[in-house]
Amino acid sequence: MCLSIPLQLVALEDENGDFAIAERLQGSALRRERVNMMLIGPQPVGTWILASLGLAKEVVDDGERELIEDALAALAASCAGDYDASKHFPD
């Protein structure tokens, strides 16, 4: 199973916008990857995308990104043995 994660575009790698550099903070570490943009087309720097295995799959807005970040935090807490449903999903 592949898990897509939110990444923010920080630079375009070519003039066509076919490839970009995207990054996100994971804890205190900065994750940076080269992303193929051909499925979703060129996007402006600053756009948040969902990417998996170096392939941009969709553009996400802030609301969607927050939900995904919450789910990823819950997954990380569960793996660390520190999951609390009321903390991660209060609704």
N, CA, C and O atoms as CSV, one atom per row, in Angstrom:
chain,resi,resn,atom,element,x,y,z
A,1,MET,N,N,0.847,-1.169,0.000
A,1,MET,CA,C,0.000,0.000,0.000
A,1,MET,C,C,0.896,1.237,0.000
A,1,MET,O,O,1.890,1.298,0.724
A,2,CYS,N,N,0.534,2.206,-0.811
A,2,CYS,CA,C,1.274,3.466,-0.866
A,2,CYS,C,C,0.486,4.542,-0.132
A,2,CYS,O,O,-0.735,4.630,-0.253
A,3,LEU,N,N,1.186,5.333,0.610
A,3,LEU,CA,C,0.572,6.424,1.348
A,3,LEU,C,C,1.040,7.742,0.747
A,3,LEU,O,O,2.238,8.020,0.699
A,4,SER,N,N,0.094,8.548,0.291
A,4,SER,CA,C,0.439,9.858,-0.249
A,4,SER,C,C,0.551,10.848,0.902
A,4,SER,O,O,-0.248,10.820,1.838
A,5,ILE,N,N,1.542,11.716,0.824
A,5,ILE,CA,C,1.742,12.705,1.878
A,5,ILE,C,C,1.730,14.111,1.295
A,5,ILE,O,O,2.108,14.304,0.139
A,6,PRO,N,N,1.299,15.093,2.081
A,6,PRO,CA,C,1.315,16.477,1.605
A,6,PRO,C,C,2.745,17.016,1.522
A,6,PRO,O,O,3.549,16.852,2.440
A,7,LEU,N,N,3.026,17.652,0.412
A,7,LEU,CA,C,4.302,18.327,0.194
A,7,LEU,C,C,4.012,19.691,-0.419
A,7,LEU,O,O,3.049,19.849,-1.169
A,8,GLN,N,N,4.845,20.674,-0.099
A,8,GLN,CA,C,4.671,22.010,-0.668
A,8,GLN,C,C,5.736,22.240,-1.729
A,8,GLN,O,O,6.921,21.999,-1.503
A,9,LEU,N,N,5.295,22.711,-2.892
A,9,LEU,CA,C,6.236,22.991,-3.969
A,9,LEU,C,C,7.092,24.194,-3.609
A,9,LEU,O,O,6.578,25.251,-3.243
A,10,VAL,N,N,8.404,24.021,-3.718
A,10,VAL,CA,C,9.324,25.111,-3.378
A,10,VAL,C,C,10.124,25.601,-4.584
A,10,VAL,O,O,10.696,26.691,-4.549
A,11,ALA,N,N,10.166,24.800,-5.649
A,11,ALA,CA,C,10.893,25.209,-6.852
A,11,ALA,C,C,10.444,24.352,-8.027
A,11,ALA,O,O,10.096,23.183,-7.860
A,12,LEU,N,N,10.454,24.943,-9.209
A,12,LEU,CA,C,10.204,24.186,-10.428
A,12,LEU,C,C,11.549,23.780,-10.990
A,12,LEU,O,O,12.492,24.572,-10.999
A,13,GLU,N,N,11.640,22.551,-11.456
A,13,GLU,CA,C,12.928,22.051,-11.914
A,13,GLU,C,C,13.173,22.314,-13.396
A,13,GLU,O,O,14.323,22.374,-13.831
A,14,ASP,N,N,12.113,22.470,-14.166
A,14,ASP,CA,C,12.279,22.757,-15.591
A,14,ASP,C,C,11.250,23.799,-16.024
A,14,ASP,O,O,10.291,24.079,-15.305
A,15,GLU,N,N,11.459,24.356,-17.186
A,15,GLU,CA,C,10.584,25.443,-17.645
A,15,GLU,C,C,9.177,24.968,-17.987
A,15,GLU,O,O,8.255,25.783,-18.006
A,16,ASN,N,N,8.981,23.693,-18.254
A,16,ASN,CA,C,7.652,23.157,-18.563
A,16,ASN,C,C,6.832,22.867,-17.312
A,16,ASN,O,O,5.614,22.711,-17.396
A,17,GLY,N,N,7.477,22.794,-16.162
A,17,GLY,CA,C,6.780,22.460,-14.928
A,17,GLY,C,C,6.498,20.976,-14.778
A,17,GLY,O,O,5.659,20.580,-13.969
A,18,ASP,N,N,7.198,20.149,-15.557
A,18,ASP,CA,C,6.995,18.699,-15.485
A,18,ASP,C,C,7.576,18.095,-14.208
A,18,ASP,O,O,7.105,17.057,-13.741
A,19,PHE,N,N,8.585,18.735,-13.649
A,19,PHE,CA,C,9.209,18.264,-12.421
A,19,PHE,C,C,9.381,19.443,-11.469
A,19,PHE,O,O,9.626,20.573,-11.894
A,20,ALA,N,N,9.248,19.162,-10.181
A,20,ALA,CA,C,9.374,20.214,-9.173
A,20,ALA,C,C,10.089,19.654,-7.949
A,20,ALA,O,O,10.215,18.441,-7.785
A,21,ILE,N,N,10.548,20.554,-7.102
A,21,ILE,CA,C,11.105,20.185,-5.808
A,21,ILE,C,C,10.045,20.534,-4.773
A,21,ILE,O,O,9.528,21.651,-4.753
A,22,ALA,N,N,9.729,19.575,-3.920
A,22,ALA,CA,C,8.699,19.765,-2.897
A,22,ALA,C,C,9.267,19.341,-1.550
A,22,ALA,O,O,10.166,18.504,-1.477
A,23,GLU,N,N,8.726,19.936,-0.477
A,23,GLU,CA,C,9.235,19.608,0.854
A,23,GLU,C,C,8.149,19.716,1.906
A,23,GLU,O,O,7.078,20.278,1.675
A,24,ARG,N,N,8.459,19.157,3.078
A,24,ARG,CA,C,7.594,19.250,4.248
A,24,ARG,C,C,8.446,19.012,5.485
A,24,ARG,O,O,9.488,18.360,5.419
A,25,LEU,N,N,7.998,19.540,6.600
A,25,LEU,CA,C,8.649,19.248,7.874
A,25,LEU,C,C,8.061,17.956,8.431
A,25,LEU,O,O,6.841,17.794,8.479
A,26,GLN,N,N,8.908,17.059,8.841
A,26,GLN,CA,C,8.500,15.831,9.518
A,26,GLN,C,C,9.189,15.838,10.867
A,26,GLN,O,O,10.354,15.460,10.989
A,27,GLY,N,N,8.450,16.276,11.883
A,27,GLY,CA,C,9.070,16.487,13.184
A,27,GLY,C,C,10.026,17.655,13.062
A,27,GLY,O,O,9.619,18.760,12.706
A,28,SER,N,N,11.290,17.419,13.355
A,28,SER,CA,C,12.288,18.488,13.232
A,28,SER,C,C,13.117,18.338,11.956
A,28,SER,O,O,14.019,19.137,11.702
A,29,ALA,N,N,12.812,17.314,11.153
A,29,ALA,CA,C,13.571,17.063,9.930
A,29,ALA,C,C,12.835,17.614,8.713
A,29,ALA,O,O,11.607,17.576,8.650
A,30,LEU,N,N,13.589,18.118,7.758
A,30,LEU,CA,C,13.031,18.604,6.508
A,30,LEU,C,C,13.128,17.494,5.471
A,30,LEU,O,O,14.215,16.996,5.175
A,31,ARG,N,N,11.986,17.116,4.926
A,31,ARG,CA,C,11.962,16.112,3.861
A,31,ARG,C,C,11.825,16.856,2.537
A,31,ARG,O,O,10.929,17.683,2.373
A,32,ARG,N,N,12.703,16.564,1.610
A,32,ARG,CA,C,12.693,17.227,0.306
A,32,ARG,C,C,12.764,16.156,-0.773
A,32,ARG,O,O,13.567,15.227,-0.680
A,33,GLU,N,N,11.917,16.287,-1.808
A,33,GLU,CA,C,11.930,15.329,-2.903
A,33,GLU,C,C,11.719,15.990,-4.251
A,33,GLU,O,O,11.145,17.074,-4.360
A,34,ARG,N,N,12.197,15.309,-5.260
A,34,ARG,CA,C,11.907,15.680,-6.645
A,34,ARG,C,C,10.599,14.985,-7.000
A,34,ARG,O,O,10.445,13.784,-6.775
A,35,VAL,N,N,9.652,15.750,-7.560
A,35,VAL,CA,C,8.311,15.219,-7.814
A,35,VAL,C,C,7.961,15.380,-9.290
A,35,VAL,O,O,8.151,16.447,-9.874
A,36,ASN,N,N,7.452,14.313,-9.876
A,36,ASN,CA,C,6.948,14.331,-11.238
A,36,ASN,C,C,5.557,14.966,-11.216
A,36,ASN,O,O,4.671,14.479,-10.515
A,37,MET,N,N,5.358,16.038,-11.967
A,37,MET,CA,C,4.105,16.791,-11.958
A,37,MET,C,C,3.196,16.487,-13.143
A,37,MET,O,O,2.171,17.147,-13.317
A,38,MET,N,N,3.554,15.500,-13.960
A,38,MET,CA,C,2.846,15.290,-15.221
A,38,MET,C,C,1.385,14.862,-15.062
A,38,MET,O,O,0.585,15.114,-15.963
A,39,LEU,N,N,1.016,14.234,-13.967
A,39,LEU,CA,C,-0.392,13.849,-13.772
A,39,LEU,C,C,-1.291,15.043,-13.485
A,39,LEU,O,O,-2.429,15.090,-13.952
A,40,ILE,N,N,-0.788,16.007,-12.719
A,40,ILE,CA,C,-1.637,17.143,-12.325
A,40,ILE,C,C,-1.288,18.427,-13.074
A,40,ILE,O,O,-1.992,19.429,-12.949
A,41,GLY,N,N,-0.219,18.402,-13.841
A,41,GLY,CA,C,0.180,19.582,-14.604
A,41,GLY,C,C,0.974,20.563,-13.767
A,41,GLY,O,O,1.064,20.419,-12.548
A,42,PRO,N,N,1.548,21.557,-14.416
A,42,PRO,CA,C,2.364,22.549,-13.706
A,42,PRO,C,C,1.533,23.294,-12.661
A,42,PRO,O,O,0.369,23.620,-12.892
A,43,GLN,N,N,2.144,23.552,-11.526
A,43,GLN,CA,C,1.496,24.271,-10.425
A,43,GLN,C,C,2.457,25.348,-9.934
A,43,GLN,O,O,3.672,25.191,-10.051
A,44,PRO,N,N,1.929,26.432,-9.389
A,44,PRO,CA,C,2.823,27.486,-8.891
A,44,PRO,C,C,3.548,27.071,-7.610
A,44,PRO,O,O,3.052,26.257,-6.831
A,45,VAL,N,N,4.726,27.646,-7.413
A,45,VAL,CA,C,5.473,27.439,-6.176
A,45,VAL,C,C,4.587,27.872,-5.012
A,45,VAL,O,O,3.910,28.897,-5.085
A,46,GLY,N,N,4.597,27.085,-3.941
A,46,GLY,CA,C,3.763,27.363,-2.775
A,46,GLY,C,C,2.537,26.462,-2.706
A,46,GLY,O,O,1.908,26.357,-1.653
A,47,THR,N,N,2.190,25.813,-3.811
A,47,THR,CA,C,1.040,24.910,-3.856
A,47,THR,C,C,1.325,23.654,-3.048
A,47,THR,O,O,2.433,23.119,-3.090
A,48,TRP,N,N,0.313,23.181,-2.306
A,48,TRP,CA,C,0.417,21.917,-1.587
A,48,TRP,C,C,-0.157,20.810,-2.460
A,48,TRP,O,O,-1.228,20.960,-3.047
A,49,ILE,N,N,0.565,19.700,-2.537
A,49,ILE,CA,C,0.152,18.552,-3.331
A,49,ILE,C,C,0.191,17.289,-2.479
A,49,ILE,O,O,0.811,17.268,-1.416
A,50,LEU,N,N,-0.466,16.249,-2.945
A,50,LEU,CA,C,-0.289,14.916,-2.374
A,50,LEU,C,C,0.629,14.160,-3.317
A,50,LEU,O,O,0.396,14.129,-4.525
A,51,ALA,N,N,1.670,13.552,-2.771
A,51,ALA,CA,C,2.634,12.831,-3.595
A,51,ALA,C,C,2.927,11.470,-2.984
A,51,ALA,O,O,2.900,11.284,-1.768
A,52,SER,N,N,3.206,10.535,-3.870
A,52,SER,CA,C,3.579,9.183,-3.455
A,52,SER,C,C,4.613,8.656,-4.439
A,52,SER,O,O,4.422,8.716,-5.654
A,53,LEU,N,N,5.702,8.143,-3.902
A,53,LEU,CA,C,6.762,7.564,-4.726
A,53,LEU,C,C,7.248,8.524,-5.817
A,53,LEU,O,O,7.522,8.109,-6.943
A,54,GLY,N,N,7.350,9.810,-5.469
A,54,GLY,CA,C,7.875,10.799,-6.396
A,54,GLY,C,C,6.897,11.280,-7.451
A,54,GLY,O,O,7.301,11.943,-8.406
A,55,LEU,N,N,5.611,10.957,-7.298
A,55,LEU,CA,C,4.599,11.344,-8.265
A,55,LEU,C,C,3.518,12.188,-7.604
A,55,LEU,O,O,2.874,11.747,-6.652
A,56,ALA,N,N,3.318,13.406,-8.110
A,56,ALA,CA,C,2.254,14.270,-7.598
A,56,ALA,C,C,0.921,13.707,-8.088
A,56,ALA,O,O,0.731,13.485,-9.284
A,57,LYS,N,N,-0.008,13.476,-7.139
A,57,LYS,CA,C,-1.292,12.867,-7.502
A,57,LYS,C,C,-2.443,13.845,-7.516
A,57,LYS,O,O,-3.374,13.693,-8.307
A,58,GLU,N,N,-2.396,14.868,-6.637
A,58,GLU,CA,C,-3.459,15.870,-6.631
A,58,GLU,C,C,-3.034,17.102,-5.853
A,58,GLU,O,O,-2.130,17.057,-5.019
A,59,VAL,N,N,-3.709,18.201,-6.149
A,59,VAL,CA,C,-3.526,19.450,-5.417
A,59,VAL,C,C,-4.470,19.405,-4.223
A,59,VAL,O,O,-5.622,18.992,-4.361
A,60,VAL,N,N,-3.993,19.827,-3.044
A,60,VAL,CA,C,-4.848,19.841,-1.857
A,60,VAL,C,C,-4.959,21.254,-1.295
A,60,VAL,O,O,-3.999,22.024,-1.307
A,61,ASP,N,N,-6.156,21.574,-0.802
A,61,ASP,CA,C,-6.343,22.875,-0.164
A,61,ASP,C,C,-5.989,22.756,1.318
A,61,ASP,O,O,-5.712,21.662,1.807
A,62,ASP,N,N,-6.000,23.876,2.024
A,62,ASP,CA,C,-5.581,23.888,3.428
A,62,ASP,C,C,-6.457,23.007,4.311
A,62,ASP,O,O,-5.948,22.347,5.217
A,63,GLY,N,N,-7.763,22.986,4.064
A,63,GLY,CA,C,-8.664,22.164,4.869
A,63,GLY,C,C,-8.376,20.683,4.725
A,63,GLY,O,O,-8.326,19.954,5.716
A,64,GLU,N,N,-8.183,20.234,3.480
A,64,GLU,CA,C,-7.847,18.829,3.236
A,64,GLU,C,C,-6.500,18.480,3.853
A,64,GLU,O,O,-6.327,17.418,4.452
A,65,ARG,N,N,-5.554,19.395,3.693
A,65,ARG,CA,C,-4.202,19.147,4.218
A,65,ARG,C,C,-4.229,18.998,5.736
A,65,ARG,O,O,-3.544,18.133,6.281
A,66,GLU,N,N,-5.013,19.831,6.427
A,66,GLU,CA,C,-5.102,19.726,7.889
A,66,GLU,C,C,-5.665,18.368,8.314
A,66,GLU,O,O,-5.171,17.761,9.265
A,67,LEU,N,N,-6.687,17.894,7.618
A,67,LEU,CA,C,-7.254,16.576,7.931
A,67,LEU,C,C,-6.226,15.467,7.725
A,67,LEU,O,O,-6.115,14.549,8.538
A,68,ILE,N,N,-5.482,15.562,6.636
A,68,ILE,CA,C,-4.459,14.548,6.346
A,68,ILE,C,C,-3.351,14.606,7.387
A,68,ILE,O,O,-2.896,13.566,7.862
A,69,GLU,N,N,-2.908,15.817,7.752
A,69,GLU,CA,C,-1.857,15.963,8.773
A,69,GLU,C,C,-2.324,15.376,10.112
A,69,GLU,O,O,-1.543,14.730,10.811
A,70,ASP,N,N,-3.591,15.600,10.468
A,70,ASP,CA,C,-4.135,15.022,11.707
A,70,ASP,C,C,-4.102,13.497,11.664
A,70,ASP,O,O,-3.731,12.847,12.641
A,71,ALA,N,N,-4.490,12.940,10.534
A,71,ALA,CA,C,-4.483,11.478,10.386
A,71,ALA,C,C,-3.058,10.931,10.444
A,71,ALA,O,O,-2.822,9.888,11.054
A,72,LEU,N,N,-2.108,11.623,9.817
A,72,LEU,CA,C,-0.712,11.178,9.864
A,72,LEU,C,C,-0.152,11.258,11.286
A,72,LEU,O,O,0.613,10.387,11.701
A,73,ALA,N,N,-0.529,12.295,12.029
A,73,ALA,CA,C,-0.093,12.424,13.428
A,73,ALA,C,C,-0.671,11.282,14.270
A,73,ALA,O,O,0.019,10.737,15.131
A,74,ALA,N,N,-1.926,10.924,14.024
A,74,ALA,CA,C,-2.540,9.813,14.755
A,74,ALA,C,C,-1.848,8.499,14.422
A,74,ALA,O,O,-1.631,7.671,15.307
A,75,LEU,N,N,-1.504,8.302,13.166
A,75,LEU,CA,C,-0.795,7.086,12.757
A,75,LEU,C,C,0.576,7.010,13.420
A,75,LEU,O,O,0.971,5.956,13.917
A,76,ALA,N,N,1.299,8.126,13.428
A,76,ALA,CA,C,2.624,8.154,14.072
A,76,ALA,C,C,2.506,7.869,15.567
A,76,ALA,O,O,3.318,7.133,16.127
A,77,ALA,N,N,1.490,8.453,16.215
A,77,ALA,CA,C,1.290,8.220,17.652
A,77,ALA,C,C,0.945,6.757,17.908
A,77,ALA,O,O,1.410,6.169,18.885
A,78,SER,N,N,0.143,6.177,17.046
A,78,SER,CA,C,-0.220,4.770,17.200
A,78,SER,C,C,1.011,3.874,17.073
A,78,SER,O,O,1.183,2.933,17.848
A,79,CYS,N,N,1.848,4.164,16.114
A,79,CYS,CA,C,3.073,3.376,15.924
A,79,CYS,C,C,4.027,3.530,17.115
A,79,CYS,O,O,4.779,2.610,17.440
A,80,ALA,N,N,3.989,4.692,17.754
A,80,ALA,CA,C,4.859,4.947,18.904
A,80,ALA,C,C,4.238,4.467,20.216
A,80,ALA,O,O,4.861,4.569,21.273
A,81,GLY,N,N,2.998,3.938,20.146
A,81,GLY,CA,C,2.323,3.470,21.350
A,81,GLY,C,C,1.751,4.593,22.196
A,81,GLY,O,O,1.531,4.422,23.395
A,82,ASP,N,N,1.509,5.741,21.577
A,82,ASP,CA,C,1.055,6.921,22.310
A,82,ASP,C,C,-0.264,7.467,21.757
A,82,ASP,O,O,-0.521,8.668,21.846
A,83,TYR,N,N,-1.093,6.602,21.191
A,83,TYR,CA,C,-2.333,7.040,20.549
A,83,TYR,C,C,-3.423,7.315,21.571
A,83,TYR,O,O,-3.656,6.508,22.471
A,84,ASP,N,N,-4.090,8.455,21.431
A,84,ASP,CA,C,-5.228,8.826,22.264
A,84,ASP,C,C,-6.287,9.402,21.323
A,84,ASP,O,O,-6.124,10.503,20.796
A,85,ALA,N,N,-7.362,8.657,21.116
A,85,ALA,CA,C,-8.402,9.049,20.149
A,85,ALA,C,C,-8.966,10.430,20.460
A,85,ALA,O,O,-9.244,11.197,19.537
A,86,SER,N,N,-9.142,10.766,21.737
A,86,SER,CA,C,-9.721,12.062,22.084
A,86,SER,C,C,-8.751,13.215,21.746
A,86,SER,O,O,-9.185,14.347,21.533
A,87,LYS,N,N,-7.479,12.930,21.699
A,87,LYS,CA,C,-6.484,13.959,21.349
A,87,LYS,C,C,-6.412,14.153,19.830
A,87,LYS,O,O,-6.314,15.282,19.349
A,88,HIS,N,N,-6.460,13.064,19.090
A,88,HIS,CA,C,-6.262,13.143,17.657
A,88,HIS,C,C,-7.537,13.398,16.871
A,88,HIS,O,O,-7.512,14.036,15.818
A,89,PHE,N,N,-8.647,12.899,17.386
A,89,PHE,CA,C,-9.924,13.074,16.688
A,89,PHE,C,C,-11.010,13.465,17.694
A,89,PHE,O,O,-11.866,12.648,18.033
A,90,PRO,N,N,-10.975,14.702,18.165
A,90,PRO,CA,C,-11.896,15.117,19.217
A,90,PRO,C,C,-13.354,15.148,18.773
A,90,PRO,O,O,-14.244,15.117,19.624
A,91,ASP,N,N,-13.625,15.207,17.492
A,91,ASP,CA,C,-15.007,15.237,17.043
A,91,ASP,C,C,-15.546,13.844,17.029
A,91,ASP,O,O,-16.708,13.636,16.678
